[in-house]
Amino acid sequence: MAEQIKELDERGRTDKKLSFGLYLVFLVIIIALAIVTSFLSSLFAGITTGVIVSTIVMLLVAIYIWWYNWLLYKRRNEHFERIKKLKNRLCELVKEKLNEETTTLKEVDPVIAKRERYRSKYLFFLWLIFSYLGNLVRVSPIFAVFTVLAVIFGLIVLYYLTVDYHYHEQGEILFFQKLGELLKKKGITFDASISSPLPRRRYGLYIFLSIITLGIFGIYWAYILFRDPNQHFDTHVVWENQLKKIVQESLS
């Protein structure tokens, strides 16, 4: 039965798609409201009130952006961890039900294994905390150090979100190709081919282009952080639908 591999039934929890278009639309609306609210407050209640209202609204904008960044970060970890467990369970079933050796199936490229490591949630929270502390630089120049730390931690988080999915997918393609070969020996068909593999993202180039375009390229970069996982999850729908059928019919 399919419940033999519970990870197949957890895809809806770990592989939730996030819409960049929806994110961008609401972000533009919130920023526009922030500008209008700040202007009206300054006009009718004075500059001081305008500054206070503007600060509060911009804080809400920041919270909105951070929330989506957290969803992207959390989703990466949950998906990668689920797939590790899925691979292990498939290896167990192949060995148990088909009496096939799975040593080669379990082999993992060290580079891919490094990219698939669980990324600590504390890294993300430190990025968040240092970012807000850095805003206190207006109070004292000493808080500038937190701005530097925020940039460092932020770049690390963005690095993981930008680069890891490509290597993760390459590792999965290798695994499922080997799995397909083992299943083929028993007359079981599994198609591990993929029509649109994720490209390798040039992290350094993305930083450079974001700087020289004064952040404009950053919009495309943000789009990539949404698009790549969503596309990868579409690939998983194809793979895992096949796996469910194989488990039900041949590995039960």
Coordinates of C-alpha atoms in Angstrom, one line a residue:
M1 CA 0.0 0.0 0.0
A2 CA 1.1 3.6 -0.5
E3 CA 1.2 4.2 3.2
Q4 CA 4.4 2.0 3.3
I5 CA 6.1 5.2 2.2
K6 CA 4.5 8.0 4.2
E7 CA 6.9 10.6 2.6
L8 CA 4.9 10.2 -0.6
D9 CA 1.8 11.4 1.2
E10 CA 3.6 14.4 2.8
R11 CA 4.3 16.1 -0.5
G12 CA 1.4 18.5 0.0
R13 CA 2.9 19.7 3.2
T14 CA 6.5 20.2 2.2
D15 CA 6.2 21.1 -1.5
K16 CA 3.7 24.0 -1.3
K17 CA 4.0 26.4 -4.2
L18 CA 4.5 30.1 -3.5
S19 CA 3.3 32.7 -6.1
F20 CA 5.9 35.4 -6.9
G21 CA 3.2 37.4 -8.7
L22 CA 1.0 37.4 -5.7
Y23 CA 3.9 38.3 -3.5
L24 CA 4.9 41.2 -5.7
V25 CA 1.4 42.6 -6.1
F26 CA 0.8 42.8 -2.4
L27 CA 4.3 44.2 -1.8
V28 CA 3.7 47.0 -4.3
I29 CA 0.3 47.7 -2.7
I30 CA 1.8 47.8 0.8
I31 CA 4.6 50.1 -0.2
A32 CA 2.2 52.4 -2.1
L33 CA 0.0 52.6 1.1
A34 CA 3.1 53.3 3.1
I35 CA 4.0 56.3 0.9
V36 CA 0.5 57.7 0.8
T37 CA -0.1 57.2 4.5
S38 CA 3.2 58.9 5.3
F39 CA 2.5 61.8 3.1
L40 CA -1.0 62.4 4.4
S41 CA 0.2 62.1 8.0
S42 CA 2.9 64.7 7.4
L43 CA 0.4 67.0 5.6
F44 CA -2.4 66.9 8.2
A45 CA -0.6 65.9 11.5
G46 CA 2.9 67.3 11.1
I47 CA 6.3 66.0 10.1
T48 CA 6.9 64.2 13.3
T49 CA 3.7 62.2 13.1
G50 CA 4.4 61.5 9.5
V51 CA 7.8 60.0 10.3
I52 CA 6.3 57.9 13.1
V53 CA 3.5 56.6 10.8
S54 CA 5.9 56.0 8.0
T55 CA 8.3 54.0 10.3
I56 CA 5.4 51.8 11.5
V57 CA 4.1 51.1 8.0
M58 CA 7.6 50.4 6.6
L59 CA 8.1 48.0 9.6
L60 CA 5.0 46.2 8.4
V61 CA 6.5 46.0 4.9
A62 CA 9.7 44.5 6.3
I63 CA 7.7 41.9 8.2
Y64 CA 5.8 41.0 5.0
I65 CA 9.1 40.5 3.1
W66 CA 10.7 38.6 6.0
W67 CA 7.8 36.3 6.3
Y68 CA 8.0 35.3 2.6
N69 CA 11.8 34.8 3.0
W70 CA 11.1 32.5 5.9
L71 CA 8.6 30.5 3.9
L72 CA 11.2 30.0 1.2
Y73 CA 13.9 29.0 3.7
K74 CA 11.6 26.7 5.7
R75 CA 10.3 25.0 2.5
R76 CA 13.8 24.3 1.3
N77 CA 14.6 22.4 4.5
E78 CA 11.4 20.5 4.7
H79 CA 11.5 19.3 1.1
F80 CA 15.2 18.2 1.3
E81 CA 14.6 16.3 4.5
R82 CA 11.5 14.6 3.1
I83 CA 13.4 13.4 0.1
K84 CA 16.3 12.0 2.2
K85 CA 13.8 9.9 4.1
L86 CA 12.0 9.0 0.8
K87 CA 15.2 7.7 -0.7
N88 CA 16.1 5.7 2.3
R89 CA 12.6 4.0 2.4
L90 CA 12.8 3.2 -1.3
C91 CA 16.2 1.6 -0.8
E92 CA 14.7 -0.5 2.0
L93 CA 11.8 -1.6 -0.1
V94 CA 13.9 -2.5 -3.2
K95 CA 16.1 -4.6 -1.0
E96 CA 13.3 -6.2 0.9
K97 CA 10.7 -6.8 -1.9
L98 CA 12.9 -7.2 -5.0
N99 CA 16.0 -8.7 -3.3
E100 CA 18.3 -6.2 -5.0
E101 CA 21.5 -4.8 -3.6
T102 CA 21.1 -1.0 -3.0
T103 CA 24.7 -0.1 -2.2
T104 CA 25.2 1.9 -5.4
L105 CA 21.7 3.4 -5.0
K106 CA 22.7 4.8 -1.7
E107 CA 25.9 6.4 -2.9
V108 CA 25.8 10.2 -2.7
D109 CA 28.2 12.7 -4.4
P110 CA 29.9 14.6 -1.5
V111 CA 29.2 17.9 -3.2
I112 CA 25.5 17.2 -3.5
A113 CA 25.4 15.9 0.0
K114 CA 26.9 19.2 1.2
R115 CA 24.3 21.2 -0.7
E116 CA 21.5 19.1 0.7
R117 CA 22.4 19.6 4.4
Y118 CA 19.8 21.0 6.7
R119 CA 20.3 24.8 7.1
S120 CA 19.9 26.0 10.6
K121 CA 16.8 28.2 11.3
Y122 CA 19.0 30.2 13.7
L123 CA 21.0 31.4 10.7
F124 CA 17.8 33.0 9.3
F125 CA 16.7 34.5 12.6
L126 CA 20.1 36.0 13.2
W127 CA 19.8 37.7 9.7
L128 CA 16.4 39.0 10.8
I129 CA 17.6 40.3 14.2
F130 CA 20.8 41.9 12.9
S131 CA 18.8 43.6 10.2
Y132 CA 16.5 45.3 12.7
L133 CA 19.4 46.2 15.1
G134 CA 21.2 47.7 12.1
N135 CA 18.3 50.2 11.7
L136 CA 19.2 51.7 15.0
V137 CA 22.3 53.2 13.4
R138 CA 20.4 56.5 13.5
V139 CA 20.6 56.3 17.3
S140 CA 24.3 55.4 17.5
P141 CA 26.9 54.7 14.9
I142 CA 27.9 51.6 16.9
F143 CA 24.9 49.8 15.5
A144 CA 26.5 49.9 12.0
V145 CA 28.3 46.6 12.9
F146 CA 24.9 44.9 13.0
T147 CA 24.2 46.1 9.5
V148 CA 27.4 44.5 8.3
L149 CA 26.5 41.2 10.1
A150 CA 23.0 41.4 8.6
V151 CA 24.4 41.6 5.1
I152 CA 26.7 38.7 5.7
F153 CA 24.0 36.4 7.1
G154 CA 21.6 37.5 4.4
L155 CA 24.0 36.7 1.6
I156 CA 24.5 33.2 3.1
V157 CA 20.8 32.6 3.3
L158 CA 20.3 33.8 -0.3
Y159 CA 23.2 31.6 -1.4
Y160 CA 21.5 28.5 -0.1
L161 CA 18.2 29.4 -1.7
T162 CA 19.8 30.3 -5.0
V163 CA 22.2 27.4 -5.4
D164 CA 21.1 24.4 -3.5
Y165 CA 18.0 23.4 -5.5
H166 CA 20.1 22.7 -8.7
Y167 CA 22.5 20.4 -6.9
H168 CA 19.6 18.7 -5.1
E169 CA 17.8 18.0 -8.3
Q170 CA 20.9 16.7 -10.0
G171 CA 21.3 14.2 -7.1
E172 CA 17.7 13.1 -7.4
I173 CA 18.1 12.5 -11.2
L174 CA 21.1 10.3 -10.5
F175 CA 19.3 8.4 -7.8
F176 CA 16.1 7.9 -9.8
Q177 CA 18.1 6.8 -12.8
K178 CA 19.8 4.1 -10.8
L179 CA 16.4 3.2 -9.2
G180 CA 14.9 2.9 -12.7
E181 CA 17.7 0.5 -13.7
L182 CA 17.1 -1.8 -10.7
L183 CA 13.3 -1.8 -11.3
K184 CA 13.8 -2.5 -15.0
K185 CA 15.5 -5.8 -14.1
K186 CA 12.2 -6.9 -12.5
G187 CA 10.1 -5.7 -15.4
I188 CA 9.0 -2.5 -13.7
T189 CA 9.1 0.7 -15.6
F190 CA 10.1 4.0 -14.0
D191 CA 10.8 7.1 -16.1
A192 CA 13.4 9.3 -14.4
S193 CA 13.8 11.7 -17.4
I194 CA 13.1 15.3 -16.8
S195 CA 12.1 17.8 -19.5
S196 CA 13.3 21.1 -17.8
P197 CA 16.1 20.6 -15.3
L198 CA 17.0 23.5 -13.1
P199 CA 20.0 25.5 -14.4
R200 CA 23.0 26.2 -12.3
R201 CA 22.6 29.6 -10.8
R202 CA 25.6 32.0 -10.8
Y203 CA 25.3 33.5 -7.4
G204 CA 28.3 35.9 -7.7
L205 CA 27.0 37.1 -11.0
Y206 CA 23.5 37.8 -9.5
I207 CA 25.1 39.9 -6.8
F208 CA 27.1 41.8 -9.3
L209 CA 24.1 42.5 -11.6
S210 CA 22.0 43.5 -8.6
I211 CA 24.6 46.1 -7.6
I212 CA 25.2 47.6 -11.1
T213 CA 21.5 47.8 -11.8
L214 CA 20.8 49.5 -8.4
G215 CA 18.7 46.6 -7.3
I216 CA 16.6 46.2 -10.4
F217 CA 18.0 42.8 -11.2
G218 CA 17.1 41.8 -7.6
I219 CA 13.5 41.6 -8.8
Y220 CA 14.4 38.9 -11.2
W221 CA 16.6 37.2 -8.6
A222 CA 13.6 37.2 -6.2
Y223 CA 11.5 35.6 -9.0
I224 CA 14.1 32.9 -9.4
L225 CA 13.8 32.1 -5.7
F226 CA 10.1 31.4 -6.2
R227 CA 10.3 29.8 -9.7
D228 CA 13.0 27.2 -9.3
P229 CA 11.4 25.4 -6.3
N230 CA 8.0 25.5 -7.9
Q231 CA 9.4 24.0 -11.1
H232 CA 11.2 21.4 -9.2
F233 CA 8.0 20.4 -7.3
D234 CA 6.3 20.0 -10.7
T235 CA 8.9 17.4 -11.6
H236 CA 8.3 15.7 -8.3
V237 CA 4.6 15.3 -9.1
V238 CA 5.6 13.2 -12.2
W239 CA 8.2 11.2 -10.3
E240 CA 6.1 10.5 -7.2
N241 CA 2.9 9.6 -9.1
Q242 CA 4.9 6.9 -10.7
L243 CA 6.4 5.8 -7.4
K244 CA 3.0 5.6 -5.7
K245 CA 1.8 3.3 -8.5
I246 CA 4.9 1.1 -8.3
V247 CA 4.7 0.8 -4.5
Q248 CA 1.0 -0.1 -4.7
E249 CA 1.4 -2.7 -7.5
S250 CA 4.9 -4.0 -7.2
L251 CA 6.4 -3.3 -3.8
S252 CA 3.4 -3.8 -1.5

